[in-house]
mmCIF file of C-alpha atoms and ligand atoms in Angstrom:
data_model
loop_
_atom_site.group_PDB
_atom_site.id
_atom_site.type_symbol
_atom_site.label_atom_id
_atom_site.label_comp_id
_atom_site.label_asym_id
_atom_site.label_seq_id
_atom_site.Cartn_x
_atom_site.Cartn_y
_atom_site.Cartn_z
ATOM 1 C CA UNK A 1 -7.618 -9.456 -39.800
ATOM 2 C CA UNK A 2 -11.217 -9.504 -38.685
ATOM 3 C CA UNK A 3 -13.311 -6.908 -38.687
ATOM 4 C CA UNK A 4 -15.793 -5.647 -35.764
ATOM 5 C CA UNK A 5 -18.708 -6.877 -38.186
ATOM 6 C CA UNK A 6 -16.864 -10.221 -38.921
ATOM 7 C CA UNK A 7 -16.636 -10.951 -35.361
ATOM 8 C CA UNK A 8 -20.203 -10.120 -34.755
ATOM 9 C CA UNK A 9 -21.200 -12.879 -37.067
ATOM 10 C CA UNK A 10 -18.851 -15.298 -35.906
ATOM 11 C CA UNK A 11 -20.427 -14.734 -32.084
ATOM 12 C CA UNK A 12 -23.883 -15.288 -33.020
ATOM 13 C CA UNK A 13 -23.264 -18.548 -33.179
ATOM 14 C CA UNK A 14 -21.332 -21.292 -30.318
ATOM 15 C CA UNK A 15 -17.918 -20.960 -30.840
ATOM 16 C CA UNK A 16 -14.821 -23.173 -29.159
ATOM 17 C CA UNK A 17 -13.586 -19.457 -26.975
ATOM 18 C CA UNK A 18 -10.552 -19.357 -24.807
ATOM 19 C CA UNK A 19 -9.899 -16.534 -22.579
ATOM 20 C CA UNK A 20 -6.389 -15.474 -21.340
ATOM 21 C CA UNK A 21 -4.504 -12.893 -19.640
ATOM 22 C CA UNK A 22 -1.247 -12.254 -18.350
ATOM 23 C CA UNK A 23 1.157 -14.300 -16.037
ATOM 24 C CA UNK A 24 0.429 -13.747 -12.461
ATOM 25 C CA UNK A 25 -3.363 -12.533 -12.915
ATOM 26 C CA UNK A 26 -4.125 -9.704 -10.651
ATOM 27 C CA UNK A 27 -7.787 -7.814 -9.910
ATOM 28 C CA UNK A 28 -8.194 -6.826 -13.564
ATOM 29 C CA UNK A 29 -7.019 -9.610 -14.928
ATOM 30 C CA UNK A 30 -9.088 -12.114 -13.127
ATOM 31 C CA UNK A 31 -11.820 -9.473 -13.763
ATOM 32 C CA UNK A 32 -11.681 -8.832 -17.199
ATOM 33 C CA UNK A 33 -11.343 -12.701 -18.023
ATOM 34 C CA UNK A 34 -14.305 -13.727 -15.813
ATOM 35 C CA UNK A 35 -16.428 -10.877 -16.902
ATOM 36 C CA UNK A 36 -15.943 -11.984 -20.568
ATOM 37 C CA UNK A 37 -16.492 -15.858 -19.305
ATOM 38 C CA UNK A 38 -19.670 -15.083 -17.778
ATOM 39 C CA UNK A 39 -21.214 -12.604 -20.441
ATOM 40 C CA UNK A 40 -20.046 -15.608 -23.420
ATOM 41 C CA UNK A 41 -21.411 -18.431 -21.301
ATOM 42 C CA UNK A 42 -24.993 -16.609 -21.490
ATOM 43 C CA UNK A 43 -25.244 -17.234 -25.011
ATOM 44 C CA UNK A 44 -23.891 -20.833 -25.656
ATOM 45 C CA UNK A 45 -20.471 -20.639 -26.096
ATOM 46 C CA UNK A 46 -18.023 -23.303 -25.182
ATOM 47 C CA UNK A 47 -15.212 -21.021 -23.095
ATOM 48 C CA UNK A 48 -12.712 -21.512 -20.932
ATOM 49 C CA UNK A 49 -10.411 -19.106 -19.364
ATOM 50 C CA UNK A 50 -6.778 -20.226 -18.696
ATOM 51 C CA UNK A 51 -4.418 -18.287 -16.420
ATOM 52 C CA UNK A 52 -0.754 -18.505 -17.281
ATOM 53 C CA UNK A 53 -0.416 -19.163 -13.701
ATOM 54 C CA UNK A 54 -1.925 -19.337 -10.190
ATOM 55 C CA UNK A 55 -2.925 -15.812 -8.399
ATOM 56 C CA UNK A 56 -3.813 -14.803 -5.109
ATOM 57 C CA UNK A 57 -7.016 -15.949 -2.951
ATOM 58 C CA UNK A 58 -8.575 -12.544 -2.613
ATOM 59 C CA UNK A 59 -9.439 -13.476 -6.549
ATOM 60 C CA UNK A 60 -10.876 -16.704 -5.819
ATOM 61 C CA UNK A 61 -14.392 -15.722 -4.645
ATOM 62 C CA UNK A 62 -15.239 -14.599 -8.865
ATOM 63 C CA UNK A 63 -18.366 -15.840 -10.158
ATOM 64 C CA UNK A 64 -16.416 -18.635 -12.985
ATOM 65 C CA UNK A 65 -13.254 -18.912 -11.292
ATOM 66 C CA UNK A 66 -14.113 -22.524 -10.141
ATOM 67 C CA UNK A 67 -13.812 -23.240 -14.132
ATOM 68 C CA UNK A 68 -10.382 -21.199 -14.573
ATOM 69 C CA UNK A 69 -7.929 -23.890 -15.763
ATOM 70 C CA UNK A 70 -3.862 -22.384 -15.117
ATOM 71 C CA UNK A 71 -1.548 -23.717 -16.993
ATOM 72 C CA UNK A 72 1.320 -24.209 -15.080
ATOM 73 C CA UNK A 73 -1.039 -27.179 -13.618
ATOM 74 C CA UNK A 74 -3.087 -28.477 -16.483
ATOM 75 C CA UNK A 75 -0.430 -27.999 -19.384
ATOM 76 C CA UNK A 76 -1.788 -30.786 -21.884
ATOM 77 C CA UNK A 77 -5.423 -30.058 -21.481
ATOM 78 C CA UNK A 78 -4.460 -25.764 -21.708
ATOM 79 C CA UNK A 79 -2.450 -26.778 -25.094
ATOM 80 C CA UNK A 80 -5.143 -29.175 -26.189
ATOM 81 C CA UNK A 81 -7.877 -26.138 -25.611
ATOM 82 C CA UNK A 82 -5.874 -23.417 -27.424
ATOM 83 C CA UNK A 83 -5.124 -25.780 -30.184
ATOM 84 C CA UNK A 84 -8.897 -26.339 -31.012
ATOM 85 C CA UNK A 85 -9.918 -23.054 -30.113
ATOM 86 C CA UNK A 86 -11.801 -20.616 -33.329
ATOM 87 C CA UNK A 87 -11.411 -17.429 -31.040
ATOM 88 C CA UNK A 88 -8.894 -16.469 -28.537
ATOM 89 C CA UNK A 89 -9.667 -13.317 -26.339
ATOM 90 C CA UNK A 90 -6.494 -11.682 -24.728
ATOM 91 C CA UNK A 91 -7.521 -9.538 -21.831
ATOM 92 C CA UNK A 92 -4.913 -6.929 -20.009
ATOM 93 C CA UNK A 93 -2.165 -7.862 -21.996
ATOM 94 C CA UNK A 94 -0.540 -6.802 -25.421
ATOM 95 C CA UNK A 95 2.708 -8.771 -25.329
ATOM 96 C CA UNK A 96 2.692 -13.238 -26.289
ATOM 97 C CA UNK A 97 5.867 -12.932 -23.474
ATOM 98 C CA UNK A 98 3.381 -11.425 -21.021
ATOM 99 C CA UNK A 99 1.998 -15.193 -20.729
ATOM 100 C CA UNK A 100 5.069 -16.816 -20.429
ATOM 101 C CA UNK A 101 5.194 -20.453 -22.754
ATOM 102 C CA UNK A 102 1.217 -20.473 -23.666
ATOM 103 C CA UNK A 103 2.826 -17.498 -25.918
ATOM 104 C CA UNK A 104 4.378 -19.505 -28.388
ATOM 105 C CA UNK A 105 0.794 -22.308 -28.221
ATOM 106 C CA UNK A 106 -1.579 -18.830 -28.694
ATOM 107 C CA UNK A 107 1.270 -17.140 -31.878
ATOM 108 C CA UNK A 108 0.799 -20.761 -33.201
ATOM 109 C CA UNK A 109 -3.054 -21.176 -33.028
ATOM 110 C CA UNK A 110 -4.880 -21.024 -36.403
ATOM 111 C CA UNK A 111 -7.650 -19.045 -34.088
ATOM 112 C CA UNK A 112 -8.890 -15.358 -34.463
ATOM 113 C CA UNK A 113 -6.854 -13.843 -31.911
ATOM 114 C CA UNK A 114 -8.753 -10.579 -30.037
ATOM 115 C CA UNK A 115 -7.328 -8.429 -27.892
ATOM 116 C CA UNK A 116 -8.755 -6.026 -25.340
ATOM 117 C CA UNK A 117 -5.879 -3.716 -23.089
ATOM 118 C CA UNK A 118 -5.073 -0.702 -22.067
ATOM 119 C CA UNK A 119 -1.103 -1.135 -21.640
ATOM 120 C CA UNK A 120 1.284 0.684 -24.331
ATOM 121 C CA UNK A 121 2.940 -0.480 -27.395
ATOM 122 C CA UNK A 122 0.920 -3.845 -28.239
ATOM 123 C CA UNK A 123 2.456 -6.277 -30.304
ATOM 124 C CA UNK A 124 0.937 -7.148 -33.648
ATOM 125 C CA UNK A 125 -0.566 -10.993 -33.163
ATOM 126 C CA UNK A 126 -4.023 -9.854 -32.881
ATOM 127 C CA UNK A 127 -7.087 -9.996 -35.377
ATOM 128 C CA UNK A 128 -9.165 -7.786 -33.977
ATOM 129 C CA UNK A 129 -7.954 -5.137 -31.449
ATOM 130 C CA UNK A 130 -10.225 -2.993 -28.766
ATOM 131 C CA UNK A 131 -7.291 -1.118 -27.388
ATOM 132 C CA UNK A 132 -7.406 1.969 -25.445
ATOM 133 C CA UNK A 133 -4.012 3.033 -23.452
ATOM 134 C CA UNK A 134 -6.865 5.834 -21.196
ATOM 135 C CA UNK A 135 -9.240 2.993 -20.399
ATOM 136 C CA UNK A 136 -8.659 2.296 -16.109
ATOM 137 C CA UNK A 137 -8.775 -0.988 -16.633
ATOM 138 C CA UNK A 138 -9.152 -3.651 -19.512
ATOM 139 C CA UNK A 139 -12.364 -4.855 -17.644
ATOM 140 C CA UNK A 140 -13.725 -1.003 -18.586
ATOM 141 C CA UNK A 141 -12.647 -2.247 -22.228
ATOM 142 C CA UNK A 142 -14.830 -5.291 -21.737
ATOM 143 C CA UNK A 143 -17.604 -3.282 -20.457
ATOM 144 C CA UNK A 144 -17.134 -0.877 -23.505
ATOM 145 C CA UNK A 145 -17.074 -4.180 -26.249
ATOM 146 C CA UNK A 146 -20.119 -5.436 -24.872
ATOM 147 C CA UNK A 147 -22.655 -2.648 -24.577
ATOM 148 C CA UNK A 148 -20.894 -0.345 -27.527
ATOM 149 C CA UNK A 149 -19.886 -2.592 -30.065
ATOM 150 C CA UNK A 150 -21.522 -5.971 -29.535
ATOM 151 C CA UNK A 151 -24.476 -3.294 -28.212
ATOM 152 C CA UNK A 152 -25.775 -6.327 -25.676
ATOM 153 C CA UNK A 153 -25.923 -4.205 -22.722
ATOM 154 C CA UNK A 154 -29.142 -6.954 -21.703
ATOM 155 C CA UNK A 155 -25.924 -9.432 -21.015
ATOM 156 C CA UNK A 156 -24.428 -7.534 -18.535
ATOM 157 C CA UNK A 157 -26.230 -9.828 -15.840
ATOM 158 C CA UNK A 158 -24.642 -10.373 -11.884
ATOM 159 C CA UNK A 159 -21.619 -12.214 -12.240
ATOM 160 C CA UNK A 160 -20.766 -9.921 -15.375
ATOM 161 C CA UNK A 161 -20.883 -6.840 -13.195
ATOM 162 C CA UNK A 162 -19.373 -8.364 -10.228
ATOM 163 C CA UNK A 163 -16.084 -9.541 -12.275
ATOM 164 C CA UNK A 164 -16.348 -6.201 -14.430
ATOM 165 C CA UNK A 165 -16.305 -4.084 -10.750
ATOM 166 C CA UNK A 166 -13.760 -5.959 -9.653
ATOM 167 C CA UNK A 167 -11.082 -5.534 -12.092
ATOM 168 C CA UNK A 168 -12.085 -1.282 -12.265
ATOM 169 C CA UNK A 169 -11.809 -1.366 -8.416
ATOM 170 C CA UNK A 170 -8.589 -2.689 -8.316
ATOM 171 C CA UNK A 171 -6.706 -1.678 -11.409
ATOM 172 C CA UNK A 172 -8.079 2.375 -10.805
ATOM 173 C CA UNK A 173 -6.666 1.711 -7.179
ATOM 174 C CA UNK A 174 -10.350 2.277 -5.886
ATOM 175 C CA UNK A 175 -11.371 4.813 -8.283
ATOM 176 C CA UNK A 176 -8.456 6.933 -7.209
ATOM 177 C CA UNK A 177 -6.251 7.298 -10.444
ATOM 178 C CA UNK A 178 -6.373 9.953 -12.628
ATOM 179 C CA UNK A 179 -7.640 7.624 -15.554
ATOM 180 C CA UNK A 180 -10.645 6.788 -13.533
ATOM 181 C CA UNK A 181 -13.209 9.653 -15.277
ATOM 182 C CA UNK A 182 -16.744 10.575 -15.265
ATOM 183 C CA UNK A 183 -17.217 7.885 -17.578
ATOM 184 C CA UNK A 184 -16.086 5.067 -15.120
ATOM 185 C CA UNK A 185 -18.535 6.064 -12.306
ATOM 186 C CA UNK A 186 -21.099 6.113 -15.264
ATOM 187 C CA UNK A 187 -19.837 2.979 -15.906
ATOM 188 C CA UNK A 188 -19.427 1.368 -12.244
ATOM 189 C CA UNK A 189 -23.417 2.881 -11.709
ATOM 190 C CA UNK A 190 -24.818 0.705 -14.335
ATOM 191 C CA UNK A 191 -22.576 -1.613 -12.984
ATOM 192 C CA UNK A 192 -24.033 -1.999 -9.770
ATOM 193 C CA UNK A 193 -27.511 -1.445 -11.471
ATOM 194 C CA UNK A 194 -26.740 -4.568 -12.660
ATOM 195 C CA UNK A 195 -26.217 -6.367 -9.368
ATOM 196 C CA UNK A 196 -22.852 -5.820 -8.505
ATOM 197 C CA UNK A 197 -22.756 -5.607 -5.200
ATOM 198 C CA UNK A 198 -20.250 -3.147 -4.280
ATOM 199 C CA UNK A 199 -19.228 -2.926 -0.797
ATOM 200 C CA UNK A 200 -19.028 -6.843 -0.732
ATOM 201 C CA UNK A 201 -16.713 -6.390 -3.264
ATOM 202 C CA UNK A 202 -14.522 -4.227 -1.210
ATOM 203 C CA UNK A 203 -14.823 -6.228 1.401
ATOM 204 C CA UNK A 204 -13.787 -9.565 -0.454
ATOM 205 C CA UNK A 205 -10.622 -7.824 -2.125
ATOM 206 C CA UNK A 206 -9.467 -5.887 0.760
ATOM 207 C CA UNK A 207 -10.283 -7.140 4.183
ATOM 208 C CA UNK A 208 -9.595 -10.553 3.586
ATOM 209 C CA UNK A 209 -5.780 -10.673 4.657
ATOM 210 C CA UNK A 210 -4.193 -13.460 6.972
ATOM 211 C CA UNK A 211 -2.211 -12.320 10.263
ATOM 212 C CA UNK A 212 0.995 -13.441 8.284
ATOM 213 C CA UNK A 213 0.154 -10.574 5.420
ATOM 214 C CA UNK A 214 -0.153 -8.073 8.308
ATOM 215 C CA UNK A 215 2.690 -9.045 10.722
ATOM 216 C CA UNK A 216 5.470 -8.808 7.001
ATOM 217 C CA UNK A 217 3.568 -5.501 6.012
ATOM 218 C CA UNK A 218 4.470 -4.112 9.799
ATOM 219 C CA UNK A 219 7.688 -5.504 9.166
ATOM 220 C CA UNK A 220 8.357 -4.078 5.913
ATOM 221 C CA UNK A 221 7.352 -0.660 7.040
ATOM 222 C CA UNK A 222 9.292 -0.845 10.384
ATOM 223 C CA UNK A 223 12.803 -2.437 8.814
ATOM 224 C CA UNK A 224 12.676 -2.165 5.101
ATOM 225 C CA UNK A 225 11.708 0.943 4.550
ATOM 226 C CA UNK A 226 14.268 3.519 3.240
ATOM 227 C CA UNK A 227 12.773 7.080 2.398
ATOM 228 C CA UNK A 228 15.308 9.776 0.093
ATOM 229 C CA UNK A 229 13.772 12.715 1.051
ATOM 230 C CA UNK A 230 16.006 14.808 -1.391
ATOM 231 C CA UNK A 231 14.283 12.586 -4.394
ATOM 232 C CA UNK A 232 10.771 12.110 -3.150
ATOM 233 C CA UNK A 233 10.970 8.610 -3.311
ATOM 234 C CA UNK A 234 10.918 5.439 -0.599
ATOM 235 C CA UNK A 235 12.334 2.074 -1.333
ATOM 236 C CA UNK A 236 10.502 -0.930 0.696
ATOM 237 C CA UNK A 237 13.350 -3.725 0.052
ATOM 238 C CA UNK A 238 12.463 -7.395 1.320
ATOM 239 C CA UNK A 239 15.357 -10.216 1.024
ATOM 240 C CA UNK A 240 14.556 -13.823 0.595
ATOM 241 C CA UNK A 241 15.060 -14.698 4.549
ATOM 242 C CA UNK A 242 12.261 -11.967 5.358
ATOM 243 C CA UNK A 243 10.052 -14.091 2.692
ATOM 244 C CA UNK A 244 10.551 -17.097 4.470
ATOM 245 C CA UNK A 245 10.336 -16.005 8.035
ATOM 246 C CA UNK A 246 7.125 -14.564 7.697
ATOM 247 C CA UNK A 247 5.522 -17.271 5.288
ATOM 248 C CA UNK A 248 4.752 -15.001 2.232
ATOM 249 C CA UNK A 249 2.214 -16.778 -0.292
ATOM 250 C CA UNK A 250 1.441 -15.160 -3.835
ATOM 251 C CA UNK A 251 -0.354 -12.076 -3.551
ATOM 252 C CA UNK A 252 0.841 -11.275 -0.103
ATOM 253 C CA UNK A 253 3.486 -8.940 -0.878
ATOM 254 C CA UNK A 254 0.681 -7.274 -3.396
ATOM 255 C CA UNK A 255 0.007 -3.354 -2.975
ATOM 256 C CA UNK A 256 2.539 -2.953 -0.170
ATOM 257 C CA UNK A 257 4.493 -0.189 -2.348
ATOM 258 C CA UNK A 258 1.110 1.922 -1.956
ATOM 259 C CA UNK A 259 1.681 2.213 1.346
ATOM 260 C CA UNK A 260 5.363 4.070 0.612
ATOM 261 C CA UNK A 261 3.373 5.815 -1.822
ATOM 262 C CA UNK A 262 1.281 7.202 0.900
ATOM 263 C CA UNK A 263 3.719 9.684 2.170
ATOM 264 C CA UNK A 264 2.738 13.171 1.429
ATOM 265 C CA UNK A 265 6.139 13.993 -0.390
ATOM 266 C CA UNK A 266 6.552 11.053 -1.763
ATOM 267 C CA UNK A 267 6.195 10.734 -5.836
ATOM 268 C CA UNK A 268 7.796 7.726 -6.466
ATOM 269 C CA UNK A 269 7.757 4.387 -4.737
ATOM 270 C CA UNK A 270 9.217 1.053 -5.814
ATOM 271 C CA UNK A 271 9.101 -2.605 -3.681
ATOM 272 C CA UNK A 272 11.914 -5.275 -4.567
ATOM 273 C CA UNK A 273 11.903 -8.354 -3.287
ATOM 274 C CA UNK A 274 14.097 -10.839 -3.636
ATOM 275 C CA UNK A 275 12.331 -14.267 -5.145
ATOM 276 C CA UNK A 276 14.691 -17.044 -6.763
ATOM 277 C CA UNK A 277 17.825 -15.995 -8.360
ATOM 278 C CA UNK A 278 15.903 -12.683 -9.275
ATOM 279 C CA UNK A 279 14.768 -9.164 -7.955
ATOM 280 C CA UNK A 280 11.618 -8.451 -8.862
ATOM 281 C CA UNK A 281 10.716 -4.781 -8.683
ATOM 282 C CA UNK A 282 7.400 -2.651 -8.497
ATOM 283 C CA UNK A 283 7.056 0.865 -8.861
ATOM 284 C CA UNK A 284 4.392 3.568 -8.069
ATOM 285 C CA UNK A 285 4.295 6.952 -8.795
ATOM 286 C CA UNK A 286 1.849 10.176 -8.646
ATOM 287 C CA UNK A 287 0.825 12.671 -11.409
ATOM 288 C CA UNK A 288 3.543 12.737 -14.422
ATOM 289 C CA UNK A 289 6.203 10.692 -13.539
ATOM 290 C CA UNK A 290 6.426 7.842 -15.591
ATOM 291 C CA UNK A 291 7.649 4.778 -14.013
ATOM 292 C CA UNK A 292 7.528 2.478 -16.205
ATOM 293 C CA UNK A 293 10.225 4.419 -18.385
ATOM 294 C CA UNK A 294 12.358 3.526 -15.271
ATOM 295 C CA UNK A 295 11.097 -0.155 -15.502
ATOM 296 C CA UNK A 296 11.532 0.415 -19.650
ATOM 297 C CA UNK A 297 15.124 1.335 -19.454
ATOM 298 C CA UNK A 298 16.776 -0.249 -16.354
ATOM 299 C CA UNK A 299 14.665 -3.483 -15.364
ATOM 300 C CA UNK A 300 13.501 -5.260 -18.609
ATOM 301 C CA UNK A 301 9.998 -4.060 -17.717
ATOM 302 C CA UNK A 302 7.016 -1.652 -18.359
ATOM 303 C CA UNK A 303 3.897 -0.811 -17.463
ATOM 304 C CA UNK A 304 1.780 2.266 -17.362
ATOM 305 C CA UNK A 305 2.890 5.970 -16.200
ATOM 306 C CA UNK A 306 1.822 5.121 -12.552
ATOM 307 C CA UNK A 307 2.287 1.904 -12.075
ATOM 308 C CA UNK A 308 4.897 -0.408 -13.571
ATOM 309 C CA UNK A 309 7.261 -3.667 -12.794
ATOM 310 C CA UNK A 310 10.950 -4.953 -13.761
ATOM 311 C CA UNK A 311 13.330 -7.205 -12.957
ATOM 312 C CA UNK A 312 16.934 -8.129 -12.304
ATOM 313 C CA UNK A 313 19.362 -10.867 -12.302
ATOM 314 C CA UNK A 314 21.600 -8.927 -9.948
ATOM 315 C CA UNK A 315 21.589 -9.388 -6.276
ATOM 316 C CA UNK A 316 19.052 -7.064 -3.764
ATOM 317 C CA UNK A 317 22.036 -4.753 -2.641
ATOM 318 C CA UNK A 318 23.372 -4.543 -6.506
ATOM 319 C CA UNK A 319 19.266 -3.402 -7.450
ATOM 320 C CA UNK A 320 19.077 -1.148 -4.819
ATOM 321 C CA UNK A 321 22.065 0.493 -5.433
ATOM 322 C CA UNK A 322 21.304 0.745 -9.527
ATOM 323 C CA UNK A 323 18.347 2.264 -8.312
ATOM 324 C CA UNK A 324 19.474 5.014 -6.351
ATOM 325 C CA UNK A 325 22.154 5.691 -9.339
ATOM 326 C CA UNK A 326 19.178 6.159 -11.169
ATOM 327 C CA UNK A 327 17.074 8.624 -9.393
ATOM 328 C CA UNK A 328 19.893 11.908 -10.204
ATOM 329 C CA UNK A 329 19.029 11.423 -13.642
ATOM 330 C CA UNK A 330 14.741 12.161 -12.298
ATOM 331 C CA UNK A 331 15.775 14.698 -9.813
ATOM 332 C CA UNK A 332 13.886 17.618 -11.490
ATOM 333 C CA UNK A 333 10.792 16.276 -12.377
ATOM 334 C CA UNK A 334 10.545 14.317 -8.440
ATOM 335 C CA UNK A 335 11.427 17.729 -6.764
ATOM 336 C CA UNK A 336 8.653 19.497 -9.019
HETATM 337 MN MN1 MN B 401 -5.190 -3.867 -16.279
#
């Protein structure tokens, strides 16, 4: 174990750092990763943040992410960094599955393992944990290690802020969840103090989608949408044809289950699509209803009360169906 004074001593000097996160980085991720990067990179340190794999373009504009290395492209030098590594920081995840086979390379290392998340039940492979299941996002967490326990609040320069915005922008769904309290505007304030720049930001993350990403989110809505009225919930279900016809690239098919969400009646949303041999399966709910303990139970997944993922090895018909055997067991507290 290390302790919060331990690690204080070890940063004060240039360390070998690498930064990861989990498979198929989203806003928070990326955000939380290069927020780190940049604020370590001010004071000498040699760090590098790997992805476990590639993630949408609407990420690519972060200050650092020209010096992201993923893994699924750069194996040997990813291995070769994690093996020489004295600290590894693991941001928005709690799980060594969560980043696929750089799991077993990270359990292996020899380095001080820290982790910073906000997603239930971690694992125990960490030295040093700053872990907070109400935090919005784990780039709030990074925010909070800096200026309240490293207390180097004078670090927190542009590119920090812009990363650290980022991932609270997208992982609070635009400051819209119910974890995103007084003390994340306080946060996001001195976050723009600090240069963030925050309708650019909005404006790089949101309005940045291709004519293909609007003509399959018309589609989905007009011929894969399926609402249940007497369970509150909507299924958007997209099969592997739909994929192809419309050209759908990573990140495309991201945050279309908000929009099912969006009905007024609606509590719980989930979108499956159909990618491989697998279903993959997203869910979105409001107030109490917890769907990741539908992700938990049914879909080898997780997540947090309000948002959550799974999957299946059965065919798209087969998940839908499960689903919908499913929802009975939910009726009271969807109807509430
Ligand atoms: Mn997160």
């Amino acid at each position: 174990m290390l302790d919060l004074a331990a690690l204080k001593e070890l940063l004060a000097s240039p360390q070998k750092i690498v930064i990861t996160t989990h498979h198929k980085p989203d806003g928070d991720a990326m955000g939380s990763s290069l927020g780190l990067y940049n604020f370590l990179i001010q004071q000498g340190h040699h760090a590098t943040v790997i992805a476990p794999t590639d993630y949408p373009d609407f990420l690519s504009w972060l200050p650092g992410n020209g010096d992201v290395i993923i893994y699924t492209e750069h194996t040997e030098k990813s291995a070769e960094l994690i093996a020489n590594a004295n600290l590894i920081f693991c941001l928005d995840f709690n799980a060594l599955s969560r980043i696929n086979d750089m799991g077993v390379l990270v359990g292996e290392s020899k380095a001080y393992k820290i982790m910073i998340d906000h997603h239930l039940e971690p694992e125990d492979f960490d030295d040093y944990r700053h872990w907070n299941i109400n935090a919005c996002a784990a780039a709030q967490l990074v925010f909070d290690f800096i200026v309240n326990q490293l207390y180097q609040p004078e670090f927190i320069n542009k590119d920090v802020a812009t990363c650290l915005y980022t991932g609270i922008m997208t992982d609070s769904a635009s400051f819209r969840l119910p974890n995103t309290s007084s003390t994340v505007h306080r946060i996001v304030a001195d976050l723009i103090d600090a240069g963030a720049v925050n309708w650019r930001i909005h404006e790089l993350v949101y309005n940045n989608a291709s004519e293909g990403r609007l003509r399959f989110l018309g589609h989905c809505l007009a011929n894969c949408l399926e609402v249940l009225p007497e369970y509150n919930t909507a299924i958007i279900a997209v099969n592997k044809n739909d994929l192809q016809k419309f050209d759908v690239e990573t990140g495309d098919t991201e945050g279309i289950v908000n929009y099912a969400l969006s009905m007024a009646n609606v509590k719980l949303a989930a979108f499956m699509v159909e990618r491989g041999d697998k279903v993959k399966l997203s869910l979105r709910s409001k107030g109490e209803f917890p769907a990741n303990e539908i992700c938990k139970k049914y879909f080898s997944g997780g997540g947090h009360r309000n948002a959550a993922g799974g999957v299946s090895t059965d065919s798209l018909e087969q998940v839908i169906q499960q689903f919908k055997t499913i929802l009975p067991e939910y009726k009271k507290l969807l109807k509430q």
